[in-house]
Short mmCIF file of C-alpha atoms and ligand atoms in Angstrom, two decimals:
data_model
loop_
_atom_site.label_atom_id
_atom_site.label_comp_id
_atom_site.label_asym_id
_atom_site.label_seq_id
_atom_site.Cartn_x
_atom_site.Cartn_y
_atom_site.Cartn_z
CA SER G 1 85.28 89.55 68.85
CA LEU G 2 88.92 89.53 69.33
CA GLN G 3 89.13 90.55 65.77
CA TYR G 4 89.78 94.98 65.33
CA GLU G 5 86.60 95.58 63.48
CA PRO G 6 84.81 98.75 63.76
CA GLY G 7 81.16 97.51 64.22
CA ALA G 8 81.72 94.37 66.09
CA ILE G 9 80.92 94.00 69.47
CA VAL G 10 83.98 93.74 71.69
CA SER G 11 83.56 90.15 73.22
CA ASP G 12 81.95 90.06 76.49
CA ALA G 13 81.30 93.49 77.12
CA CYS G 14 78.44 95.41 75.24
CA ALA G 15 79.85 97.89 73.08
CA SER G 16 81.59 97.79 69.44
CA TYR G 17 85.13 99.05 69.17
CA SER G 18 83.95 102.21 67.56
CA GLN G 19 81.30 103.22 70.01
CA ILE G 20 84.13 102.85 72.49
CA GLU G 21 86.31 104.87 70.45
CA ASP G 22 83.90 107.80 69.95
CA LEU G 23 83.08 107.20 73.70
CA ASN G 24 86.44 107.62 74.48
CA GLU G 25 87.10 110.69 72.79
CA SER G 26 84.57 112.43 74.36
CA LEU G 27 85.30 111.29 77.80
CA ARG G 28 88.59 111.76 77.46
CA PRO G 29 89.30 115.65 78.30
CA TYR G 30 87.47 114.94 81.48
CA VAL G 31 89.51 112.06 82.93
CA HIS G 32 92.69 113.41 81.68
CA ASP G 33 92.36 117.27 83.55
CA ILE G 34 91.22 115.13 86.47
CA THR G 35 93.93 112.93 86.35
CA GLN G 36 96.43 116.18 85.17
CA ASN G 37 95.31 119.15 87.13
CA THR G 38 93.96 117.97 90.65
CA ASP G 39 95.95 117.33 93.41
CA PHE G 40 93.82 114.72 94.77
CA PHE G 41 94.38 112.46 91.77
CA SER G 42 97.73 112.90 90.33
CA TYR G 43 99.40 111.44 93.73
CA TYR G 44 99.10 108.12 95.04
CA ARG G 45 100.70 107.15 97.77
CA LEU G 46 102.35 103.54 97.85
CA ASN G 47 104.02 101.30 99.53
CA LEU G 48 107.45 100.91 96.55
CA TYR G 49 110.48 100.27 98.57
CA ASN G 50 109.84 98.10 101.51
CA LYS G 51 107.91 95.65 100.29
CA LYS G 52 109.91 92.18 100.01
CA CYS G 53 108.82 90.30 96.89
CA PRO G 54 106.48 87.28 98.20
CA PHE G 55 107.51 85.04 95.42
CA TRP G 56 110.63 84.57 94.79
CA SER G 57 113.81 84.73 96.41
CA ASP G 58 115.60 88.88 96.13
CA GLU G 59 118.74 87.41 95.68
CA ASN G 60 117.87 84.76 92.96
CA GLY G 61 119.66 86.30 89.83
CA ILE G 62 116.91 85.37 87.33
CA CYS G 63 114.19 87.62 88.98
CA GLY G 64 112.85 90.69 87.70
CA ASN G 65 114.92 92.73 91.03
CA ARG G 66 117.23 96.53 90.37
CA ALA G 67 120.12 93.88 90.29
CA CYS G 68 118.62 92.02 87.29
CA ALA G 69 118.10 94.94 86.17
CA VAL G 70 120.93 96.18 86.25
CA ASN G 71 122.27 92.75 84.61
CA THR G 72 120.35 94.16 81.86
CA LEU G 73 122.78 97.67 81.52
CA ASP G 74 125.83 94.61 80.33
CA ASN G 75 124.55 95.18 77.36
CA GLU G 76 123.73 98.76 77.44
CA GLU G 77 127.20 99.84 77.58
CA ASP G 78 126.71 102.62 74.38
CA ILE G 79 124.06 104.08 75.93
CA PRO G 80 124.74 107.78 77.68
CA LEU G 81 124.46 106.92 81.51
CA VAL G 82 120.74 108.75 81.63
CA TRP G 83 119.53 106.94 79.36
CA ARG G 84 120.27 103.56 80.62
CA ALA G 85 117.58 100.81 81.67
CA GLU G 86 117.53 101.71 85.43
CA GLU G 87 118.08 105.21 85.43
CA LEU G 88 115.15 105.69 83.11
CA GLY G 89 113.60 103.50 85.89
CA LYS G 90 113.84 106.10 88.95
CA LEU G 91 111.20 107.91 89.89
CA GLU G 92 111.24 111.81 89.52
CA GLY G 93 110.35 114.53 91.03
CA PRO G 94 110.24 115.60 95.03
CA LYS G 95 107.94 112.77 97.32
CA ALA G 96 105.87 113.80 100.17
CA HIS G 97 106.08 111.97 102.82
CA HIS G 98 103.35 110.57 104.45
CA PRO G 99 102.10 112.53 107.54
CA GLY G 100 102.04 109.68 110.00
CA LYS G 101 99.88 108.73 112.18
CA ARG G 102 100.39 111.48 114.95
CA LEU G 103 99.29 113.66 112.67
CA GLN G 104 96.75 112.15 112.12
CA GLU G 105 95.10 111.87 114.85
CA GLU G 106 96.26 115.15 115.43
CA ARG G 107 93.73 116.40 113.09
CA LYS G 108 90.98 113.61 114.21
CA ALA G 109 90.64 115.07 117.77
CA ARG G 110 91.14 118.61 115.68
CA PRO G 111 88.47 118.48 112.74
CA LEU G 112 89.29 121.32 110.25
CA GLN G 113 85.60 122.28 109.51
CA GLY G 114 86.44 126.04 109.20
CA GLU G 115 89.70 125.26 106.69
CA LEU G 116 87.55 123.21 104.88
CA GLY G 117 83.43 125.50 104.09
CA GLU G 118 80.19 125.11 105.84
CA ASP G 119 79.31 122.37 102.81
CA VAL G 120 81.91 119.71 103.63
CA GLY G 121 80.18 116.95 105.92
CA GLU G 122 83.28 115.29 107.20
CA SER G 123 86.54 116.35 108.84
CA CYS G 124 89.03 116.03 106.04
CA VAL G 125 91.63 113.63 107.84
CA VAL G 126 94.58 111.99 105.93
CA GLU G 127 93.47 108.30 105.54
CA TYR G 128 94.88 105.83 106.75
CA ASP G 129 94.42 103.31 104.64
CA ASP G 130 95.97 99.64 105.25
CA GLU G 131 92.59 98.23 106.94
CA CYS G 132 91.88 94.90 105.05
CA ASP G 133 88.19 94.33 103.53
CA GLU G 134 87.38 90.64 102.79
CA ARG G 135 85.93 92.04 99.53
CA ASP G 136 89.29 93.69 98.43
CA TYR G 137 90.61 92.33 95.33
CA CYS G 138 93.75 93.28 96.21
CA VAL G 139 96.19 93.96 98.64
CA PRO G 140 95.32 97.39 100.16
CA GLU G 141 98.72 100.00 99.41
CA ASP G 142 99.89 99.86 102.89
CA GLU G 143 99.06 96.40 104.24
CA SER G 144 102.27 96.28 106.31
CA ALA G 145 102.06 97.65 109.53
CA THR G 146 105.46 99.11 109.76
CA ALA G 147 106.75 100.37 106.55
CA LYS G 148 104.08 103.09 105.54
CA GLY G 149 104.01 104.88 101.56
CA ASP G 150 104.53 107.74 100.61
CA TYR G 151 102.69 109.65 98.10
CA VAL G 152 104.71 109.88 94.58
CA SER G 153 103.34 112.56 91.20
CA LEU G 154 101.83 110.41 88.86
CA VAL G 155 102.82 113.65 86.50
CA ASP G 156 105.83 114.12 87.45
CA ASN G 157 106.26 110.02 86.48
CA PRO G 158 104.98 109.35 82.96
CA GLU G 159 104.44 105.41 82.06
CA ARG G 160 106.80 105.26 79.12
CA PHE G 161 109.41 103.49 78.03
CA THR G 162 112.27 102.41 80.74
CA GLY G 163 114.29 99.57 79.11
CA TYR G 164 113.23 97.14 81.90
CA THR G 165 112.83 94.15 80.07
CA GLY G 166 114.98 90.44 79.63
CA GLU G 167 113.82 87.40 82.28
CA GLY G 168 113.57 89.55 85.41
CA ALA G 169 110.81 91.26 83.23
CA HIS G 170 109.72 87.81 82.09
CA GLN G 171 109.76 86.02 84.79
CA VAL G 172 106.85 88.41 86.58
CA TRP G 173 104.01 88.59 83.41
CA GLU G 174 104.91 84.61 83.77
CA ALA G 175 103.51 84.52 87.41
CA ILE G 176 100.86 87.14 86.87
CA TYR G 177 99.91 84.72 84.01
CA ARG G 178 100.22 81.51 85.77
CA GLU G 179 97.65 82.68 88.12
CA ASN G 180 95.02 82.84 85.55
CA CYS G 181 95.33 78.54 86.11
CA PHE G 182 92.15 77.93 87.95
CA SER G 183 92.12 74.47 87.62
CA LYS G 184 94.81 74.22 90.71
CA PRO G 185 95.28 76.29 93.58
CA GLN G 186 97.07 79.08 93.40
CA LEU G 187 100.45 79.25 94.41
CA ASN G 188 100.99 80.79 98.19
CA ALA G 189 103.51 83.57 98.78
CA LYS G 190 105.90 83.11 100.51
CA PRO G 191 109.94 84.46 100.61
CA LEU G 192 111.77 81.52 98.78
CA SER G 193 115.22 80.43 97.93
CA ALA G 194 115.66 79.12 94.93
CA PRO G 195 118.15 76.40 93.42
CA PRO G 196 120.11 77.74 90.63
CA SER G 197 118.53 74.89 88.92
CA SER G 198 115.08 75.14 89.17
CA PRO G 199 113.21 74.86 86.52
CA PHE G 200 111.07 78.16 87.58
CA GLY G 201 114.02 80.19 88.48
CA GLY G 202 112.46 81.02 92.15
CA PHE G 203 110.33 78.51 93.22
CA THR G 204 111.40 75.70 94.72
CA GLY G 205 109.76 72.44 96.95
CA ALA G 206 106.12 72.58 96.56
CA GLN G 207 105.74 75.58 94.67
CA ALA G 208 108.28 73.86 91.68
CA GLN G 209 106.16 70.89 91.71
CA ALA G 210 102.39 72.91 91.64
CA ALA G 211 103.70 75.14 89.01
CA MET G 212 104.82 72.25 87.07
CA ASP G 213 101.45 70.18 87.96
CA LEU G 214 100.44 73.73 86.13
CA ARG G 215 102.15 74.03 82.88
CA HIS G 216 101.33 69.96 82.43
CA VAL G 217 97.54 70.69 82.59
CA MET G 218 97.37 74.02 80.55
CA LYS G 219 99.65 72.00 78.14
CA GLU G 220 97.13 69.54 78.33
CA GLN G 221 94.62 71.85 77.98
CA GLN G 222 96.11 73.53 74.70
CA GLU G 223 96.85 70.05 73.13
CA LYS G 224 93.02 69.09 73.59
CA GLN G 225 90.65 72.02 73.44
CA GLY G 226 93.23 73.11 70.25
CA ILE G 227 93.51 76.09 71.77
CA LYS G 228 95.75 78.52 69.69
CA LYS G 229 98.80 79.64 71.28
CA ALA G 230 100.95 83.15 70.21
CA ILE G 231 104.23 83.14 69.17
CA ALA G 232 106.18 85.43 70.29
CA GLN G 233 108.21 88.02 68.26
CA GLY G 234 110.98 88.32 67.25
CA SER G 235 113.79 87.46 70.30
CA ALA G 236 110.24 87.51 73.00
CA PRO G 237 110.38 83.95 73.87
CA ALA G 238 106.88 81.83 73.67
CA HIS G 239 104.98 81.92 76.29
CA PRO G 240 103.22 78.12 77.51
CA ILE G 241 99.91 80.73 79.42
CA SER G 242 100.09 84.01 78.13
CA ASP G 243 98.23 84.46 74.92
CA LEU G 244 95.70 81.85 75.11
CA GLU G 245 91.98 82.27 73.57
CA PHE G 246 90.38 80.37 76.26
CA GLU G 247 87.73 78.87 73.38
CA ASP G 248 85.17 77.07 76.26
CA GLU G 249 86.06 78.43 79.63
CA CYS G 250 83.66 80.03 80.97
CA LEU G 251 82.65 84.21 81.32
CA GLU G 252 84.52 84.70 84.92
CA LYS G 253 87.73 82.86 84.34
CA ARG G 254 88.01 84.47 80.42
CA VAL G 255 87.58 88.01 82.18
CA PHE G 256 89.97 87.59 84.85
CA TYR G 257 92.42 86.71 81.42
CA ARG G 258 91.57 89.73 79.65
CA VAL G 259 91.65 91.69 82.99
CA ILE G 260 95.58 90.68 82.14
CA SER G 261 96.58 90.97 79.02
CA GLY G 262 94.04 93.86 78.33
CA MET G 263 96.60 95.82 81.48
CA HIS G 264 99.61 93.53 79.70
CA ALA G 265 98.39 95.37 76.34
CA SER G 266 98.20 98.70 77.71
CA ILE G 267 101.45 98.69 79.47
CA SER G 268 103.31 98.10 75.77
CA THR G 269 101.05 100.98 74.34
CA HIS G 270 102.59 103.60 76.60
CA LEU G 271 106.11 102.15 76.00
CA CYS G 272 105.67 102.00 72.22
CA TRP G 273 104.49 105.61 72.48
CA GLU G 274 106.51 107.29 73.98
CA TRP G 275 109.86 104.92 73.31
CA LEU G 276 113.32 106.44 73.63
CA ASN G 277 114.87 106.65 70.30
CA GLN G 278 118.49 105.48 71.74
CA THR G 279 120.39 107.31 68.25
CA THR G 280 118.86 110.87 68.80
CA GLY G 281 117.85 110.55 72.32
CA GLU G 282 114.07 112.32 71.28
CA TRP G 283 110.98 110.12 72.72
CA GLN G 284 109.02 109.41 69.76
CA PRO G 285 106.39 107.01 68.86
CA ASN G 286 108.26 103.12 67.21
CA LEU G 287 105.56 102.03 64.96
CA SER G 288 107.09 98.34 64.46
CA CYS G 289 107.22 98.45 68.41
CA TYR G 290 103.40 98.57 68.41
CA GLU G 291 103.09 96.26 65.51
CA ASN G 292 104.67 93.22 67.09
CA ARG G 293 103.04 94.04 70.42
CA LEU G 294 100.25 94.74 69.66
CA HIS G 295 99.13 95.39 65.60
CA ASN G 296 99.91 91.80 65.29
CA HIS G 297 97.71 90.86 67.57
CA PRO G 298 94.36 92.08 67.36
CA GLU G 299 93.48 88.94 70.56
CA ARG G 300 95.35 92.11 73.03
CA ILE G 301 93.45 94.62 71.58
CA SER G 302 90.52 93.37 72.32
CA ASN G 303 91.38 92.66 75.60
CA LEU G 304 92.60 96.38 75.85
CA TYR G 305 88.78 97.58 74.88
CA PHE G 306 87.25 95.03 76.99
CA ASN G 307 89.03 96.21 79.92
CA TYR G 308 88.09 99.99 78.99
CA ALA G 309 84.73 98.98 79.10
CA LEU G 310 84.75 97.25 82.37
CA VAL G 311 86.79 99.67 84.29
CA LEU G 312 84.83 102.33 83.03
CA ARG G 313 81.56 100.75 84.26
CA ALA G 314 82.85 100.29 87.05
CA VAL G 315 83.67 104.50 87.39
CA GLY G 316 79.91 105.59 85.62
CA LYS G 317 78.64 102.56 88.90
CA LEU G 318 79.81 105.29 91.67
CA LYS G 319 77.56 108.04 91.13
CA GLN G 320 75.77 108.04 93.91
CA HIS G 321 78.81 106.99 96.22
CA VAL G 322 80.41 110.30 94.75
CA GLN G 323 77.83 112.06 95.39
CA SER G 324 78.31 111.70 99.53
CA TYR G 325 82.73 111.73 99.23
CA SER G 326 84.73 113.68 100.95
CA PHE G 327 87.97 114.96 98.23
CA CYS G 328 90.37 115.83 100.71
CA SER G 329 93.73 117.71 99.48
CA SER G 330 95.24 120.94 100.79
CA ASP G 331 92.57 123.27 99.34
CA PRO G 332 89.13 123.08 99.97
CA ILE G 333 88.43 124.89 96.49
CA GLN G 334 90.21 123.19 94.58
CA ASP G 335 88.69 119.58 96.41
CA ARG G 336 85.05 121.11 96.10
CA GLU G 337 86.05 121.70 91.95
CA THR G 338 87.61 117.72 91.95
CA LYS G 339 83.92 116.33 93.36
CA ARG G 340 82.49 118.75 90.41
CA ARG G 341 84.61 117.33 87.54
CA VAL G 342 84.09 113.56 89.16
CA LEU G 343 80.85 113.71 89.22
CA ALA G 344 81.08 115.54 85.94
CA LEU G 345 82.50 112.60 84.20
CA ALA G 346 80.05 109.58 86.29
CA ALA G 347 77.44 111.46 84.69
CA ALA G 348 78.55 111.54 81.38
CA ILE G 349 79.33 107.79 81.46
CA PRO G 350 76.01 105.20 79.91
CA PRO G 351 74.76 102.52 81.90
CA GLY G 352 75.88 99.24 82.30
CA ASP G 353 73.65 97.22 79.69
CA GLN G 354 75.03 99.98 76.91
CA ILE G 355 79.00 99.40 77.69
CA PHE G 356 79.60 95.76 80.09
CA ASP G 357 77.28 94.17 82.36
CA GLU G 358 78.48 93.27 85.24
CA SER G 359 75.16 90.96 86.51
CA VAL G 360 75.65 87.95 84.38
CA MET G 361 79.06 86.41 86.30
CA PHE G 362 78.62 85.01 89.23
CA ARG G 363 75.06 83.79 89.09
CA ASP G 364 76.05 80.05 88.65
CA PRO G 365 75.30 77.47 91.42
CA ASP G 366 79.18 78.04 92.35
CA ALA G 367 79.59 81.48 92.41
CA LEU G 368 80.51 82.38 95.96
CA THR G 369 83.96 79.57 95.43
CA LEU G 370 84.62 80.66 91.86
CA LYS G 371 84.46 84.89 93.49
CA GLU G 372 86.88 83.80 96.31
CA ASP G 373 89.22 82.12 93.78
CA PHE G 374 88.76 84.94 91.27
CA ARG G 375 89.62 86.95 94.36
CA ASN G 376 92.36 85.58 96.02
CA ARG G 377 94.22 85.01 92.41
CA PHE G 378 93.59 88.93 91.77
CA ARG G 379 95.25 89.26 95.37
CA ASN G 380 98.36 87.49 94.42
CA VAL G 381 98.74 89.39 91.19
CA SER G 382 99.15 92.71 93.37
CA ARG G 383 100.81 90.62 95.32
CA ILE G 384 103.12 89.98 92.03
CA MET G 385 104.46 93.63 91.61
CA ASP G 386 106.14 94.22 94.07
CA CYS G 387 109.03 91.64 92.33
CA VAL G 388 108.90 93.97 89.42
CA GLY G 389 112.36 95.40 89.20
CA CYS G 390 111.79 98.79 88.07
CA ASP G 391 110.59 101.56 90.07
CA LYS G 392 108.17 103.45 87.66
CA CYS G 393 107.21 100.09 86.14
CA ARG G 394 106.72 98.82 89.42
CA LEU G 395 104.49 102.11 90.69
CA TRP G 396 102.50 101.57 87.49
CA GLY G 397 101.80 98.35 87.94
CA LYS G 398 101.05 98.75 91.32
CA LEU G 399 98.50 101.41 90.70
CA GLN G 400 96.89 99.73 87.86
CA THR G 401 96.91 96.10 89.02
CA ALA G 402 95.18 98.43 92.35
CA GLY G 403 92.67 99.94 89.50
CA TYR G 404 91.71 97.01 88.31
CA GLY G 405 91.36 95.33 91.47
CA THR G 406 89.39 98.35 92.70
CA ALA G 407 86.95 98.09 89.48
CA LEU G 408 86.36 94.90 90.18
CA LYS G 409 85.18 95.24 93.68
CA VAL G 410 83.23 98.07 92.74
CA LEU G 411 81.41 95.77 90.08
CA PHE G 412 81.01 92.82 92.08
CA GLU G 413 80.46 94.26 95.34
CA PHE G 414 78.38 97.45 95.26
CA ASN G 415 75.05 98.22 94.87
CA GLU G 416 74.37 100.72 92.54
CA THR G 417 71.17 101.84 94.63
CA ASP G 418 71.66 101.30 97.96
CA ALA G 419 75.27 101.86 99.21
CA SER G 420 74.33 101.07 103.11
CA ARG G 421 75.85 98.22 102.76
CA ASP G 422 78.58 98.92 100.23
CA PRO G 423 82.63 97.95 101.56
CA PRO G 424 84.50 100.69 102.35
CA LEU G 425 86.26 102.28 99.39
CA ARG G 426 90.01 104.48 99.81
CA ARG G 427 91.84 107.31 98.81
CA THR G 428 93.89 105.43 97.15
CA GLU G 429 91.51 102.93 95.69
CA LEU G 430 89.27 105.54 93.98
CA VAL G 431 92.89 107.51 92.64
CA ALA G 432 94.28 104.11 91.31
CA LEU G 433 90.78 103.41 89.42
CA VAL G 434 90.71 106.71 88.07
CA ASN G 435 94.23 106.86 87.01
CA THR G 436 93.54 103.43 85.71
CA LEU G 437 90.94 104.85 83.15
CA ASP G 438 93.40 107.42 82.12
CA ARG G 439 96.03 104.66 80.67
CA ILE G 440 93.42 102.61 78.70
CA SER G 441 91.95 105.69 77.92
CA HIS G 442 95.51 107.19 76.51
CA SER G 443 95.71 103.58 75.09
CA ILE G 444 93.37 103.83 73.04
CA SER G 445 93.93 106.99 71.21
CA ALA G 446 97.64 105.48 71.19
CA ILE G 447 96.67 102.75 69.32
CA GLN G 448 94.67 105.13 67.16
CA SER G 449 96.96 106.90 65.94
CA PHE G 450 98.85 103.96 64.89
CA ARG G 451 96.63 102.50 63.27
CA ALA G 452 96.22 105.67 61.48
CA MET G 453 100.03 105.59 60.59
CA ILE G 454 99.80 102.40 59.30
CA GLU G 455 97.08 103.46 56.73
CA GLN G 456 99.64 106.65 55.91
CA ARG G 457 102.52 103.92 55.21
CA GLU G 458 100.27 101.68 53.57
CA ALA G 459 98.93 104.61 51.30
CA ALA G 460 102.03 105.75 50.10
CA ARG G 461 102.73 102.27 48.81
P1 FAD B 1 107.00 91.06 77.07
O1 FAD B 1 106.21 92.36 77.08
O2 FAD B 1 107.90 91.17 78.88
O3 FAD B 1 105.90 90.02 77.22
C1 FAD B 1 106.06 88.15 77.69
C2 FAD B 1 105.18 87.21 76.79
O4 FAD B 1 104.27 87.85 77.34
C3 FAD B 1 105.18 87.53 75.12
O5 FAD B 1 106.69 87.42 74.93
C4 FAD B 1 104.56 87.01 74.62
O6 FAD B 1 103.55 85.81 74.70
C5 FAD B 1 102.83 87.32 76.05
N1 FAD B 1 102.24 88.29 75.61
C6 FAD B 1 102.53 89.70 75.30
N2 FAD B 1 101.27 90.97 75.40
C7 FAD B 1 100.59 90.64 75.74
C8 FAD B 1 99.26 90.40 76.19
N3 FAD B 1 99.08 91.75 75.72
N4 FAD B 1 98.32 89.70 76.14
C9 FAD B 1 98.99 88.09 76.50
N5 FAD B 1 100.37 87.49 76.58
C10 FAD B 1 101.17 88.68 76.17
N6 FAD B 1 108.76 98.75 80.36
C11 FAD B 1 108.75 99.67 80.23
O7 FAD B 1 109.47 100.26 79.02
N7 FAD B 1 107.89 100.70 80.60
C12 FAD B 1 106.73 100.65 81.27
O8 FAD B 1 106.63 101.14 81.76
C13 FAD B 1 106.50 99.06 81.60
N8 FAD B 1 105.44 98.15 83.08
C14 FAD B 1 106.12 97.11 83.30
C15 FAD B 1 105.22 96.48 83.93
C16 FAD B 1 105.48 95.63 84.85
C17 FAD B 1 104.21 94.71 85.53
C18 FAD B 1 105.89 94.70 84.34
C19 FAD B 1 106.02 92.94 84.15
C20 FAD B 1 106.57 95.28 82.93
C21 FAD B 1 107.21 95.91 82.93
N9 FAD B 1 108.19 97.11 81.72
C22 FAD B 1 108.09 98.07 81.66
C23 FAD B 1 108.62 95.90 80.81
C24 FAD B 1 107.50 95.48 79.36
O9 FAD B 1 106.34 94.94 80.40
C25 FAD B 1 108.36 94.16 78.74
O10 FAD B 1 108.32 93.65 79.20
C26 FAD B 1 109.39 94.37 78.02
O11 FAD B 1 109.42 95.30 77.35
C27 FAD B 1 110.04 93.24 77.24
O12 FAD B 1 109.27 92.52 76.18
P2 FAD B 1 108.95 91.75 75.33
O13 FAD B 1 108.56 91.51 73.84
O14 FAD B 1 110.14 90.82 75.62
O15 FAD B 1 107.50 91.11 76.22
#
């Protein structure tokens, strides 16, 4: 069901809204504790600054780059500097730098058994995790051979309101939803420079044509199938390819759309929950932000609950994998404790048939082609994140696409009972997966609180 009804089963999942809420209430302390209180899960390594937006030119005034973010400051003249979009979007806290290949090789040559204690089997080497596996659903974080990432503290940089908005942000969301159009080949990721007159801002030539075709196809589909299109609230422009209900789409394509829309809903929830009141300077929940972006769009909330079921199932499926996993920070005692906490979380997750059953997907004769298409499109979504023009938003956007990509990889490429042919799981993937679960888990709690506020308000009338 796409309407919030506590007892209704969340469509495409195996649990009802209230079952997911109950589950979240019991698991939330584990997830919160792991992501906030362990070094392993609270630092994420990514290449935040050195990747160019591969879809449209950085010089293009309407794309989502830093320059565009600066443009938004024009409208914020009255706000003290520290609250302006660019300031809010900046990263905070010290950055730990990557140890570099030489140090890693030294560590490989000099295993750390003595430092690790007897029960740690592998040498604890910081992973040089940029190798691509064909079964990945995401571009690995450290793909570029020259520019390596930094470790960023996720605890010091919470996902919340940043003020990033306008055409830059809309163009990114639009490009993400465009990947959802399975009826046409996906757009190639190539640096482009666009003439200002291009109707797609950054897309030129063949890509603009492809994008135009996609819109045309989507428009036709909407008209033919009577697909409901959400009308944008307030000043937000109506989007042609987001907020669709694919009534007779196949399950796999629907899942793709729901993952993206659910991620968008989760980001919106966080920015409404930790909203900066620009008059008082206080961070506080903004109920009308929630009502406009989420409450009045129950299908978005449904997609968020769906994502919870999907990601939780993926974490639960890793039970075996985690048993033999080496958690490596600089402190072996903490590493043992981290493992204990992750195992406790995995053990508390119910089996797939109670939350999300991935075995019903990719079963048709054309499943292999569809799966490859699905995977490539998801990889493109992860590339689009390099076009996000606010550092903090890019950090969380990249982390969450990597988290969903990892969830999809675990669901569709891992064997729960025989791990021998499972693809490798990088540290960055595991960190992204568990932090993404934490994000959705926090969103569900926030939505419950928002709903309670609405009930209180109604009761007081
Ligand atoms: P947007 O949220 O920009 O949505 C654009 C259009 O998409 C809407 O008009 C609607 O038609 C459609 N839509 C909206 N939600 C959904 C949904 N769930 N499913 C389907 N369709 C939908 N801002 C912050 O303050 N903090 C952040 O951390 C942050 N992170 C971001 C990360 C990314 C990757 C991106 C692209 C943007 C981020 N932003 C962040 C900006 C934020 O998401 C919005 O773009 C901005 O607040 C403007 O919101 P809006 O109301 O114009 O609509």
